[in-house]
PDB file of C-alpha atoms in Angstrom:
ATOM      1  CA  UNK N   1     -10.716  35.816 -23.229  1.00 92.00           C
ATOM      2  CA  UNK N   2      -6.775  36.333 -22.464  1.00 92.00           C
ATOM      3  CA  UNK N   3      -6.626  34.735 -26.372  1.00 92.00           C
ATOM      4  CA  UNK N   4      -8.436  38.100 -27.588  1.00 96.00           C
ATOM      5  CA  UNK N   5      -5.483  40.306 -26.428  1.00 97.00           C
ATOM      6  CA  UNK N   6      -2.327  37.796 -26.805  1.00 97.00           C
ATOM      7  CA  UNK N   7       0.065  40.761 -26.894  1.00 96.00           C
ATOM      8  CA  UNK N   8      -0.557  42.252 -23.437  1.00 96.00           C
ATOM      9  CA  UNK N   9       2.533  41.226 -20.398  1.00 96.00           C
ATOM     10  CA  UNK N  10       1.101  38.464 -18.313  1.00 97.00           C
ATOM     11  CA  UNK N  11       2.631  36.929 -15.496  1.00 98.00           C
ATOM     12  CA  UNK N  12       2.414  33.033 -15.379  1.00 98.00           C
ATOM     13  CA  UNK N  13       1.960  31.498 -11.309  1.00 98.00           C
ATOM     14  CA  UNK N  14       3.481  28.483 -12.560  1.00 98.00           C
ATOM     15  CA  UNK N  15       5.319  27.223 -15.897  1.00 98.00           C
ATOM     16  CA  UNK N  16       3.080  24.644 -15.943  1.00 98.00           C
ATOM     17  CA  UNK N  17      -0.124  27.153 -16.375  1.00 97.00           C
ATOM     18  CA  UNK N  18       1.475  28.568 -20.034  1.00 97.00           C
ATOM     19  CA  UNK N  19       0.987  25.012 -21.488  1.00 96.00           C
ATOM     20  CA  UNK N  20      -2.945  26.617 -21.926  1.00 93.00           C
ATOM     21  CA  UNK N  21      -2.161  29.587 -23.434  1.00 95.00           C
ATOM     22  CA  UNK N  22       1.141  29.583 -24.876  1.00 96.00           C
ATOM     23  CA  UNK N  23       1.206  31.723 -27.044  1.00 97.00           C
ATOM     24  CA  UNK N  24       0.313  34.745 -24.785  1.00 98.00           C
ATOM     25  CA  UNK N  25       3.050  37.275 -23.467  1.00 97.00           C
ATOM     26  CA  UNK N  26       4.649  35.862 -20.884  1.00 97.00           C
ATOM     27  CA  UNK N  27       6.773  38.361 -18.961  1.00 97.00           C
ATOM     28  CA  UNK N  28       7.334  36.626 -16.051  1.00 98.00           C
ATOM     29  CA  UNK N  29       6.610  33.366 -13.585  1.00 98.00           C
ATOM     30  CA  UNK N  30       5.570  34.566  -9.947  1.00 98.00           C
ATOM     31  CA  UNK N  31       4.565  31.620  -7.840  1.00 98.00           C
ATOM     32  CA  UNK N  32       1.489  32.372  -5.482  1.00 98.00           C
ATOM     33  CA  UNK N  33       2.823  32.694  -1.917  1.00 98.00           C
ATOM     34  CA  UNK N  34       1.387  32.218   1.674  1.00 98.00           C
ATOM     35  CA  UNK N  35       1.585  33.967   4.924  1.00 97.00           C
ATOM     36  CA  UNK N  36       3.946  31.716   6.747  1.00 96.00           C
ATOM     37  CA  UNK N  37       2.940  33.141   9.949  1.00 96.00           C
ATOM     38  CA  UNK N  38      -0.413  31.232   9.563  1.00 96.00           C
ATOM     39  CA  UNK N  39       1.541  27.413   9.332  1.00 98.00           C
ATOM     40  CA  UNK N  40       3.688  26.396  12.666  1.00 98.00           C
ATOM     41  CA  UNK N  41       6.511  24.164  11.290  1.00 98.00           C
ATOM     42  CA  UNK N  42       6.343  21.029  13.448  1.00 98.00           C
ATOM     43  CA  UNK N  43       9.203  18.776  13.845  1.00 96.00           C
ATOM     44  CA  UNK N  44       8.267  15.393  13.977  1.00 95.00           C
ATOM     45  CA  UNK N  45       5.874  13.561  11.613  1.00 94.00           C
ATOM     46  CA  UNK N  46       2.691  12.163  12.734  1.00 94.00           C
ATOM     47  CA  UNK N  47       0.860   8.863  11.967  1.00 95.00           C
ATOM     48  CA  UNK N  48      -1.924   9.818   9.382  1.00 98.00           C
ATOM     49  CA  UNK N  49      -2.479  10.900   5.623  1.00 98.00           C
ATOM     50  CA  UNK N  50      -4.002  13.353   5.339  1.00 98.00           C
ATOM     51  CA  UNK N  51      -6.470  14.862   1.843  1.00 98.00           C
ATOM     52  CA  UNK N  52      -7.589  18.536   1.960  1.00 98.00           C
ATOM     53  CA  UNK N  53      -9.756  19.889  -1.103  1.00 97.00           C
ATOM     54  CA  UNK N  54     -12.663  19.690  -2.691  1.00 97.00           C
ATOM     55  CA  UNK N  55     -14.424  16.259  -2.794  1.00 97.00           C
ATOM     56  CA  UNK N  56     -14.346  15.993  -6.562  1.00 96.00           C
ATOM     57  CA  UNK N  57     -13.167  13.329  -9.139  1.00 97.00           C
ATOM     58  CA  UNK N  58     -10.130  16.027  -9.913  1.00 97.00           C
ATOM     59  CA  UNK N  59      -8.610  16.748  -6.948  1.00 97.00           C
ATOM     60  CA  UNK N  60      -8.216  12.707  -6.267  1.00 98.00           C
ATOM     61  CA  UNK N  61      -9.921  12.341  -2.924  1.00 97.00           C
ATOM     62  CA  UNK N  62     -10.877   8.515  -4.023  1.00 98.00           C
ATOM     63  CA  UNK N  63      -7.808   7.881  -4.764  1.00 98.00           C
ATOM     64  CA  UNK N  64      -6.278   9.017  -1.349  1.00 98.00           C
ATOM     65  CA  UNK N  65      -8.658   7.070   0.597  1.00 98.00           C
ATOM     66  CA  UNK N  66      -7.196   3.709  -2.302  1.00 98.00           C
ATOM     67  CA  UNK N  67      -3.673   4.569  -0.786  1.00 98.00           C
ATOM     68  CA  UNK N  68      -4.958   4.905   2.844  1.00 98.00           C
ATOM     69  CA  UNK N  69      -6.171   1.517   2.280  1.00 97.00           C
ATOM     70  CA  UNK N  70      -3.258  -0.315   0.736  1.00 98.00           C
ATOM     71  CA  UNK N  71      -0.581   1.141   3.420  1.00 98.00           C
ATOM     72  CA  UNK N  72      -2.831   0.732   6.627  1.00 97.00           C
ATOM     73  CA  UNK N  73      -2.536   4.199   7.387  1.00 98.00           C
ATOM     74  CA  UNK N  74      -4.978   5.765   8.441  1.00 98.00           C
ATOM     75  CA  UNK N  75      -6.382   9.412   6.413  1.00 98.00           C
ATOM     76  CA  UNK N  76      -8.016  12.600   7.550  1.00 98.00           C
ATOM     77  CA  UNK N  77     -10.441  13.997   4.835  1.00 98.00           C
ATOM     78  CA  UNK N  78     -10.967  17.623   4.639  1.00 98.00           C
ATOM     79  CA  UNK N  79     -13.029  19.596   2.365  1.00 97.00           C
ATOM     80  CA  UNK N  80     -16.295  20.969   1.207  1.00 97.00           C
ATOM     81  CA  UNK N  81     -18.213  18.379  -1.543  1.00 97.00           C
ATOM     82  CA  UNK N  82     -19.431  21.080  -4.428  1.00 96.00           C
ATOM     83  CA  UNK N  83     -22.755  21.223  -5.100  1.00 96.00           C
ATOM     84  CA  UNK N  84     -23.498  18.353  -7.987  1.00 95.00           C
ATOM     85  CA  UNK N  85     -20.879  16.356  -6.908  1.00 95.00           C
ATOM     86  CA  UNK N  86     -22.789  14.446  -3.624  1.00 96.00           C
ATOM     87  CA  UNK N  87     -23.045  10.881  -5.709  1.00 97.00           C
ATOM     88  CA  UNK N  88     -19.400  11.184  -6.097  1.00 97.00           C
ATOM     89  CA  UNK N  89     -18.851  11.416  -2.241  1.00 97.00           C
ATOM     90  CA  UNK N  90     -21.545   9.118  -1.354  1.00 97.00           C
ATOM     91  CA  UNK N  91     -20.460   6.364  -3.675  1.00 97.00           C
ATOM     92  CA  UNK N  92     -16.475   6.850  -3.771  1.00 96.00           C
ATOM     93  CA  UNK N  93     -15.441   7.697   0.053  1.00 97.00           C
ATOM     94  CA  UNK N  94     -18.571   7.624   1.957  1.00 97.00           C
ATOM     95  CA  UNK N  95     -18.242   3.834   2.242  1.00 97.00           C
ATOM     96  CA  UNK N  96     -15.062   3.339   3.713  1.00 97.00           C
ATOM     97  CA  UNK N  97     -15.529   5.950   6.278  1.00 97.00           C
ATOM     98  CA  UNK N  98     -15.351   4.476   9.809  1.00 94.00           C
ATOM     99  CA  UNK N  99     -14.127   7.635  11.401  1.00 86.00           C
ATOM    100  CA  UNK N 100     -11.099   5.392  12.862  1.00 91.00           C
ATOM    101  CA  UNK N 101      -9.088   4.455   9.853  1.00 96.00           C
ATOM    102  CA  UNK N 102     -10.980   6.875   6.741  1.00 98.00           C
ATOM    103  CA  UNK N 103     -12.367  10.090   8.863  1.00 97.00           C
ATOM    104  CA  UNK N 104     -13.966  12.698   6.690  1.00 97.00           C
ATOM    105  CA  UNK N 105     -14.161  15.664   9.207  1.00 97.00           C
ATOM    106  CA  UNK N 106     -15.717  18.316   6.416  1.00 96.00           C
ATOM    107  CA  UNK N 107     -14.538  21.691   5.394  1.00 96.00           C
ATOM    108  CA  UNK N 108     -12.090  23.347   8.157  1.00 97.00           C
ATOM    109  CA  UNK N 109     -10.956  26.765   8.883  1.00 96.00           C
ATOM    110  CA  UNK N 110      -7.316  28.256   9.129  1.00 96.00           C
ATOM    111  CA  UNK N 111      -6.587  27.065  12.607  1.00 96.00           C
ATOM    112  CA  UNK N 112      -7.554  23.747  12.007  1.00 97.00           C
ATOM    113  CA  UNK N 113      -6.189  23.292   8.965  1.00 97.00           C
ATOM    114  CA  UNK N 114      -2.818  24.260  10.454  1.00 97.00           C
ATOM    115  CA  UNK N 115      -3.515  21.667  13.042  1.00 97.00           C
ATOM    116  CA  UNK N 116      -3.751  18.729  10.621  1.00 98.00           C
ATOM    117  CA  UNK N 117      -1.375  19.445   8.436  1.00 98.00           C
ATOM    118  CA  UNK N 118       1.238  20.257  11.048  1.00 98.00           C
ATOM    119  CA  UNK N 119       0.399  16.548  12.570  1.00 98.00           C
ATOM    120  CA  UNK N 120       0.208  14.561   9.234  1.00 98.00           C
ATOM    121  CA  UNK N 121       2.677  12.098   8.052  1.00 98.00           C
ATOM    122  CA  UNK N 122       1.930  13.272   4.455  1.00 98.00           C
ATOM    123  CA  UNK N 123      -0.199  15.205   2.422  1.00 98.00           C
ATOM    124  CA  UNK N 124      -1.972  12.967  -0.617  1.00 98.00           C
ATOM    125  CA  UNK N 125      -2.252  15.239  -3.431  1.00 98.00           C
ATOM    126  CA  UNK N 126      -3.366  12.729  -6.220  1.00 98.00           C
ATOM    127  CA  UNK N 127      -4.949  15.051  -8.797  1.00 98.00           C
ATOM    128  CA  UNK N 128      -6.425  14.041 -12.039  1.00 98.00           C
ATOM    129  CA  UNK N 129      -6.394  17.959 -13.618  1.00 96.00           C
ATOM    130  CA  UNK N 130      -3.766  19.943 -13.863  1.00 96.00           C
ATOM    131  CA  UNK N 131      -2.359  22.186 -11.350  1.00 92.00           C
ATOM    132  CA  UNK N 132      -2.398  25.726 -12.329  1.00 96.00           C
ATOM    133  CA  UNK N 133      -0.468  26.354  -8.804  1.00 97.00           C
ATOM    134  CA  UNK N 134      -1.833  24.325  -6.008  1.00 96.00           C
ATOM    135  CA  UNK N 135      -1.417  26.116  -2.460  1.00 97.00           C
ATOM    136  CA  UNK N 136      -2.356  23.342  -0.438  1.00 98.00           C
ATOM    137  CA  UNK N 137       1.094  21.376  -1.320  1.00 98.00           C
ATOM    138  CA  UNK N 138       2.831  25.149  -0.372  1.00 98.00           C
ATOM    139  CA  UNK N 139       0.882  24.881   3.132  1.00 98.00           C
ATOM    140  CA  UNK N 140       1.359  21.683   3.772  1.00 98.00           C
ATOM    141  CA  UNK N 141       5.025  21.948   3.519  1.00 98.00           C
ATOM    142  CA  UNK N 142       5.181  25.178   5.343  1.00 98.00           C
ATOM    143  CA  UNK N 143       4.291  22.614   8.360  1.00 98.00           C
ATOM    144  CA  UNK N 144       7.344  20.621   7.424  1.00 98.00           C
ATOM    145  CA  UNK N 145       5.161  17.530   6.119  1.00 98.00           C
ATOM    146  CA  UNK N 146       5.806  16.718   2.866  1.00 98.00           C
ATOM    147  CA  UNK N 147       3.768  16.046  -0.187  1.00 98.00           C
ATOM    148  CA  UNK N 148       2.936  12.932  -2.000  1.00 98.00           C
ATOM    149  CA  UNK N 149       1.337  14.200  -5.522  1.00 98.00           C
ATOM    150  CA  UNK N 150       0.865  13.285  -9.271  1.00 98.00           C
ATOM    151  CA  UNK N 151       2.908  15.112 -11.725  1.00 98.00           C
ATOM    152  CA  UNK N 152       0.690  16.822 -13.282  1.00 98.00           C
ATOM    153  CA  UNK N 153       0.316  20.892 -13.788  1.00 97.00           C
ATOM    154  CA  UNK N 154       2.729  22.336 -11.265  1.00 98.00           C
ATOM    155  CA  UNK N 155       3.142  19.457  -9.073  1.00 98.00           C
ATOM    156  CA  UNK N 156       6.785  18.869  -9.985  1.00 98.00           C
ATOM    157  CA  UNK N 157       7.596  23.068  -9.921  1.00 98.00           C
ATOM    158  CA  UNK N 158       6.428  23.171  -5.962  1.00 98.00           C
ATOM    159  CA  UNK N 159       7.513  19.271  -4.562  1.00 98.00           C
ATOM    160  CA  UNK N 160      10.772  19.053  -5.203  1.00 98.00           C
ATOM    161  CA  UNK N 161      10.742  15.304  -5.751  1.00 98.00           C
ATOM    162  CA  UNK N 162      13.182  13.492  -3.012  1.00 98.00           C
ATOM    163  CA  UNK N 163      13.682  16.065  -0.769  1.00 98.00           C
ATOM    164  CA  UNK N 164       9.948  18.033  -0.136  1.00 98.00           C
ATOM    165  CA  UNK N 165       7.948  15.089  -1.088  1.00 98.00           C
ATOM    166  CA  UNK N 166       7.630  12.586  -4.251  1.00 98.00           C
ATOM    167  CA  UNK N 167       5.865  12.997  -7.497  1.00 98.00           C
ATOM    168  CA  UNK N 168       4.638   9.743  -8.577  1.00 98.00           C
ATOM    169  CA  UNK N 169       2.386   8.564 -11.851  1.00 98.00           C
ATOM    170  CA  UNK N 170       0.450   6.035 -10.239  1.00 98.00           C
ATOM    171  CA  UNK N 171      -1.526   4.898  -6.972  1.00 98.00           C
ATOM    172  CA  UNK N 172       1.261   1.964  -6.781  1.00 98.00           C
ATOM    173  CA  UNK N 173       4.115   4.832  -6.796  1.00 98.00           C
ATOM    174  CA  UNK N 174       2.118   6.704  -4.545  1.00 98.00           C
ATOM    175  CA  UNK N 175       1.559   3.424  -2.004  1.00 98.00           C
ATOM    176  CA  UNK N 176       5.970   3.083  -2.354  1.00 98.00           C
ATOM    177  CA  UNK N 177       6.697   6.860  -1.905  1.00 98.00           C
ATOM    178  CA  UNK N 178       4.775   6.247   1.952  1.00 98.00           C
ATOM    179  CA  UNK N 179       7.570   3.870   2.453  1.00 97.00           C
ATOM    180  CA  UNK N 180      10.349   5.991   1.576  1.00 98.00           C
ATOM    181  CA  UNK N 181       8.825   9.088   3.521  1.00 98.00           C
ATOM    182  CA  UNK N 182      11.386   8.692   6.201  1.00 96.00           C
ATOM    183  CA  UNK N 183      13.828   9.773   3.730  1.00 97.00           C
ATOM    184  CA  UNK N 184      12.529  13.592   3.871  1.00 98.00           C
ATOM    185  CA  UNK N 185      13.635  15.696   6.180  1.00 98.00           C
ATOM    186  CA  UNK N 186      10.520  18.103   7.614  1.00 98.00           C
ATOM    187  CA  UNK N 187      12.737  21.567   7.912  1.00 98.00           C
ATOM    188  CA  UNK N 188      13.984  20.952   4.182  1.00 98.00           C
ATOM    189  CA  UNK N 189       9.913  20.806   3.625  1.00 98.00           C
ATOM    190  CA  UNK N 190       9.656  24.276   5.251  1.00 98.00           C
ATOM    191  CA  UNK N 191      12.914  25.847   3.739  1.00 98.00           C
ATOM    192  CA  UNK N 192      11.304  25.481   0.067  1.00 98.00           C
ATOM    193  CA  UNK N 193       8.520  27.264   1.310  1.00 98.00           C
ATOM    194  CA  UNK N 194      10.355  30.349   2.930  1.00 98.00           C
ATOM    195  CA  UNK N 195      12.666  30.600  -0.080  1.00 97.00           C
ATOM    196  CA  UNK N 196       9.818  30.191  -2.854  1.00 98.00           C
ATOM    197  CA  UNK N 197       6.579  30.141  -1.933  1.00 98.00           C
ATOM    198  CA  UNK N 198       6.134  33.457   0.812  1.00 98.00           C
ATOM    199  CA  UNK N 199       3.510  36.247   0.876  1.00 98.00           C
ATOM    200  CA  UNK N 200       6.890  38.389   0.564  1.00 97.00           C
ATOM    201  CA  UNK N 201       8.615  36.626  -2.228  1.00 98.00           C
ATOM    202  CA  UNK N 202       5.384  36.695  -4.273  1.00 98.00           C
ATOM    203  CA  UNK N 203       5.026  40.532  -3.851  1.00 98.00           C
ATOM    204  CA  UNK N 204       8.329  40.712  -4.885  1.00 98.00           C
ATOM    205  CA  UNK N 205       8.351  39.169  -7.734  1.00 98.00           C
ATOM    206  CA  UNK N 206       4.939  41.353  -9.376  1.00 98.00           C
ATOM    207  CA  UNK N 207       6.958  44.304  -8.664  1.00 98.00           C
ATOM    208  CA  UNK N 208      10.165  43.293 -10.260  1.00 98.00           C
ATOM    209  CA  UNK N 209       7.997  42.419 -13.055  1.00 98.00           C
ATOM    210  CA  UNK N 210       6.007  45.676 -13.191  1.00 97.00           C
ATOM    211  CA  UNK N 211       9.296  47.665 -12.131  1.00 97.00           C
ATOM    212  CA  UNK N 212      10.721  46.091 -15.830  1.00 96.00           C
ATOM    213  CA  UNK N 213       7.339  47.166 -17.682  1.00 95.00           C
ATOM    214  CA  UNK N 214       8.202  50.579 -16.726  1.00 95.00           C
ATOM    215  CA  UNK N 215      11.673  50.732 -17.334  1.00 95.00           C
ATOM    216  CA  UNK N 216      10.944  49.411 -20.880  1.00 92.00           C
ATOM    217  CA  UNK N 217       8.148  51.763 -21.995  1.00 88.00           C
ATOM    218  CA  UNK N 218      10.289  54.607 -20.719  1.00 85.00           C
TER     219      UNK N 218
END
């Protein structure tokens, strides 16, 4: 559809999304932002992995529960499984759930979700697709815990890699970047996210961008 009218101003939420459609009119990159209010920045990392998403071959779930198992620690599932994709779930993670070391604890609301990101030790992000944006990595560091994530889409635009988190290439990288998580400091985590990634910095940027739509047609 956005192919049909390539010459109207669009506004990109990541770099990473114009690889799609590149050759639309880009006038600007605004990254989506969060209220920051919602995520309590906690201090001190805690002692599980944790996966939030949907339970789908793209957003890696499998592959979180494959690094759970090679480093011992244990990982908090969280997510809704999308209609059509139950034999994924029941074949790929139901198995190794014991509720001790893999828990699957289903689809969770704001409070909640706070909660287990605040306590994690890291956030697997393992996709197989694409980013477009990806606010889970944004919330998760808005708790101070950092993100462990392919490279893919606009993985490497939100993690900066060594200091919020790692981007890796494989589930062996993403096994080594749990040993090198006590190099990442929590409140660098949650700096990135109040300098990029706020309700307020995301409302600022669409009107800067409309602001110089309007100064141009004038």
């Amino acid at each position: 559809a956005y192919q049909q009218y390539p010459h109207l101003p669009y506004i990109s939420i990541s770099y990473a999304e114009r690889t799609g459609c590149p050759e639309l009119n880009y006038v600007a990159n605004v990254y989506n932002g969060i209220r920051l209010e919602q995520f309590d920045f906690v201090e001190q990392p805690g002692t599980y992995l944790l996966f939030i998403g949907r339970i789908c071959p793209d957003k890696g779930a499998d592959l979180a529960v494959e690094v759970a198992r090679k480093t011992g620690i244990p990982l908090i599932i969280a997510g809704i499984i999308p209609p059509g994709l139950e034999s994924f779930f029941e074949s790929r993670i139901r198995p190794w759930i014991d509720q001790k070391n893999i828990q699957y604890v289903g689809e969770v609301g704001p409070v909640i979700r706070n909660r287990l990101m605040g306590n994690a030790l890291a956030l697997l992000h393992l996709i197989r697709a694409p980013e477009p944006f990806g606010l889970v990595m944004a919330e998760a560091m808005a708790c101070g815990t950092p993100v462990i994530g392919f490279g893919l889409g606009s993985v490497p635009e939100v993690v900066e890699h060594g200091k919020t988190g790692f981007v890796v290439s494989t589930v062996n990288e993403a096994v080594q970047a749990v040993d090198r998580l006590y190099q990442i400091r929590r409140e660098d985590c949650r700096r990135r996210v109040e300098e990029h990634f706020t309700l307020d910095t995301m409302v600022s940027g669409y009107e800067a961008a409309f602001r110089r739509l309007v100064e141009a047609r004038k």
